[in-house]
Amino acid sequence: MNHFPIFLNVAGKAIVVSGGGEAAVAKLRLILKTEAHVQVFASSVAPEIAAWQAEGKLSVTSRALSKGDVAQAALFYAANEDDAEDARVAALARAEGALVNIVDNLQDSAFITPAIVDRDPVVVAIGTEGAAPVLARAIKSDLEQSLPASLGVLARIGKSFRTAAEALPMGLARRLFWRDYYLGAGPKTLEADGPEALTPALEQLLAQHLSAPEAQGSVDLVGAGPGDPDLLTLKARKALEAADVVIYDRLVSTEILELARREALLIDVGKTGFGPATTQAEINALIVEHAQSGAYVVRLKAGDPSVFGRLDEELDACAEAGISYRIVPGITSAAAAVASLSQSLTKRGRNASVRLITGHDTKGFAEHDWRSLARKGEVAAIYMGKKSARFVQSRLMMHGADPATPVTIVENASRLNQRILATTLAELASTLAEAALTGPAIIFLGLAPRETARAPQCLEALA
Ligand code: SAH
């Protein structure tokens, strides 16, 4: 990060803009949202600027900027749309101690102006360090849609009630009060009775909280199953419907997240695409922090939480913090995937045990008891196995496995885009390379789809 985001207090300070054309207008639109004294220096100005001047929103000095004009300014914008003139005025402004931005010149600017979503006093600033303005605009438009216009009113009235709320003890009790206001009573009152009803609603809520015993948060570690919402347990559904906070993994499907309570705070801890996933320590901290603030936290994990789910680390974190927890099992992806093959994981006379193994562990490709896995009739479900397929294949062959051993890959088990690839051990790596899977996949060693298994297209048609 080269640019550190901060919110600068410019109330009562000067912001100076050099230039009177389109570039200046664009910046002024944003600057005029503030309580700063805005001064424009330009020999001629666009009609918008003249209108703002007439309304008393800014002052215009009809000449080029010269020495001394920026002396007291907090911020300075060079918006002349002329490189030489911008360089001249920027040098003047720097010498006079202002932070300088040259429009469309990242290199010579001390700061950049973010895209802004304005729900004053709630303000979201989006920056891409000049890398992708298109992306910033897309994020802004997403946020514009998802943040209700009433947010500003809620926050303004909430702010005016902060001193009154100090009657509650600091920390948990106060956070719970504000959570109830912002996520419950506030929006409800606003919708039903308008902004005038908000302060009385706050007073009533405060009285309730002052007389309520301290709430105790709790955590449910819930299996979300392989993706099909119909494969959730009833307990999981109930948990989602009651959750205050849902902390979920990348593999949890959007259809399932939609079942969460509307007011629940949804936290994605497995983002891909925009950057690395949240670390386990951060996830533990998030769970504990929300539970300690009194929330009912649902930690939603793909499949079953006890299968390759780092469950114990999260349980330890809860136990250490003295937070009560419960585990709600889910359908693990191997169970869903084997169903799609119309096969069973164990079968009399074929295999009396089945192994759930991982393709890689913390040290890299995972080692297993290859000799026993190579025996005829063995069945194993390999999780996280796409990358290690060639390694698994060569290890098994080295230990005498029959190259013709059936192997079946199930991608996106239970989802509409489920794919089943039936192959053999000898062909495993090449089948995977050719298929270029993008979704999560289970690799079954020792299982082929039953002849009568429905093709995935049929599943799609049925859904
Ligand atoms: N706790 C999960 C496993 C988490 S490890 C469970 O019980 O299923 C992540 C791995 O699970 C993926 O790499 C993939 O191998 C498997 N997986 C998760 N969802 C899947 C799905 N819908 N289809 C196939 N494999 C899936």
Coordinates of N, CA, C and O and ligand atoms in Angstrom, one line a residue, residues 225-227 251 301-309 331-334 337 382-385 410-415 440-443, ligand 1:
G225 N -22.7 -28.2 4.4 CA -22.9 -29.2 3.4 C -22.2 -28.8 2.1 O -21.4 -27.8 2.1
P226 N -22.4 -29.6 1.1 CA -21.6 -29.4 -0.1 C -22.1 -28.3 -1.1 O -21.4 -28.0 -2.0
G227 N -23.2 -27.6 -0.8 CA -23.6 -26.5 -1.6 C -25.1 -26.4 -1.9 O -25.7 -25.4 -1.9
L251 N -16.1 -21.7 0.2 CA -16.8 -22.7 -0.5 C -18.3 -22.8 -0.1 O -19.1 -23.6 -0.6
K301 N -19.1 -23.5 7.9 CA -18.0 -24.2 7.2 C -18.6 -25.1 6.1 O -19.6 -25.8 6.3
A302 N -17.9 -25.2 5.0 CA -18.3 -26.1 3.9 C -18.3 -27.5 4.4 O -17.5 -27.9 5.3
G303 N -19.3 -28.3 3.9 CA -19.3 -29.7 4.2 C -19.6 -30.0 5.7 O -20.5 -29.4 6.2
D304 N -18.8 -30.8 6.3 CA -18.9 -31.1 7.7 C -17.7 -30.3 8.4 O -16.6 -30.4 7.9
P305 N -18.0 -29.7 9.5 CA -16.9 -28.9 10.1 C -15.7 -29.7 10.6 O -14.6 -29.2 10.8
S306 N -16.0 -31.0 10.8 CA -14.9 -31.8 11.4 C -14.0 -32.5 10.4 O -13.1 -33.1 10.7
V307 N -14.3 -32.2 9.1 CA -13.5 -32.8 8.1 C -12.7 -31.8 7.4 O -13.2 -30.9 6.7
F308 N -11.4 -31.8 7.6 CA -10.4 -30.9 7.0 C -11.0 -29.4 7.2 O -10.9 -28.7 6.2
G309 N -11.4 -29.1 8.4 CA -12.1 -27.8 8.5 C -11.4 -26.9 9.6 O -11.9 -25.9 9.9
I331 N -23.2 -32.4 5.9 CA -22.9 -33.5 5.0 C -21.6 -33.2 4.3 O -21.4 -32.2 3.7
T332 N -20.6 -34.1 4.5 CA -19.3 -33.8 4.0 C -19.3 -34.1 2.5 O -20.2 -34.8 2.0
S333 N -18.4 -33.4 1.7 CA -18.6 -33.5 0.3 C -18.4 -34.9 -0.3 O -18.9 -35.2 -1.3
A334 N -17.6 -35.7 0.4 CA -17.4 -37.1 0.0 C -18.8 -37.8 0.0 O -19.1 -38.6 -0.9
A337 N -20.8 -36.5 -2.9 CA -20.2 -36.9 -4.2 C -20.5 -38.3 -4.5 O -20.8 -38.7 -5.6
I382 N -10.3 -38.3 -1.8 CA -9.2 -37.3 -1.6 C -9.8 -35.9 -1.7 O -10.4 -35.5 -2.7
Y383 N -9.6 -35.2 -0.6 CA -10.1 -33.8 -0.5 C -8.9 -32.9 -1.0 O -7.7 -33.3 -0.7
M384 N -9.1 -31.8 -1.5 CA -8.1 -30.8 -1.9 C -7.0 -31.5 -2.7 O -5.8 -31.4 -2.5
G385 N -7.5 -32.3 -3.7 CA -6.5 -33.2 -4.3 C -6.2 -32.9 -5.8 O -5.4 -33.6 -6.4
V410 N -15.4 -35.9 -8.8 CA -16.7 -35.2 -8.8 C -16.4 -33.7 -8.4 O -16.0 -33.4 -7.3
E411 N -16.7 -32.9 -9.4 CA -16.5 -31.4 -9.2 C -17.9 -30.8 -8.8 O -18.9 -31.2 -9.4
N412 N -17.8 -29.9 -7.9 CA -19.1 -29.2 -7.5 C -20.2 -30.1 -7.1 O -21.3 -30.0 -7.6
A413 N -19.9 -31.1 -6.3 CA -20.9 -32.1 -5.9 C -22.1 -31.4 -5.4 O -22.0 -30.4 -4.6
S414 N -23.3 -31.9 -5.8 CA -24.6 -31.4 -5.3 C -25.0 -30.1 -5.9 O -26.1 -29.6 -5.6
R415 N -24.1 -29.4 -6.6 CA -24.5 -28.1 -7.2 C -25.0 -28.3 -8.6 O -24.7 -29.3 -9.3
P440 N -14.5 -26.8 -6.6 CA -14.0 -27.8 -5.6 C -14.2 -29.2 -6.1 O -15.3 -29.4 -6.8
A441 N -13.3 -30.1 -5.9 CA -13.5 -31.5 -6.4 C -13.1 -32.5 -5.4 O -12.1 -32.3 -4.6
I442 N -13.8 -33.6 -5.4 CA -13.4 -34.8 -4.6 C -12.9 -35.9 -5.6 O -13.5 -36.1 -6.7
I443 N -11.8 -36.5 -5.3 CA -11.3 -37.6 -6.2 C -11.5 -38.9 -5.4 O -11.0 -39.1 -4.3
Ligands
SAH1 N1 -15.2 -29.6 5.5 C1 -15.3 -29.8 4.1 C2 -14.0 -30.0 3.4 C3 -13.1 -28.7 3.4 S1 -11.7 -29.0 2.6 C4 -16.2 -31.1 3.9 O1 -16.6 -31.7 4.8 O2 -16.6 -31.3 2.7 C5 -12.1 -28.3 1.0 C6 -12.2 -29.5 0.0 O3 -13.5 -30.0 0.1 C7 -12.1 -29.1 -1.4 O4 -10.8 -28.9 -1.9 C8 -12.8 -30.2 -2.1 O5 -11.9 -31.3 -2.2 C9 -13.9 -30.6 -1.1 N2 -15.2 -30.0 -1.4 C10 -15.9 -29.0 -0.8 N3 -17.1 -28.8 -1.4 C11 -17.1 -29.6 -2.4 C12 -18.1 -29.8 -3.4 N4 -19.3 -29.2 -3.5 N5 -17.8 -30.8 -4.4 C13 -16.7 -31.5 -4.4 N6 -15.7 -31.3 -3.5 C14 -15.9 -30.4 -2.5

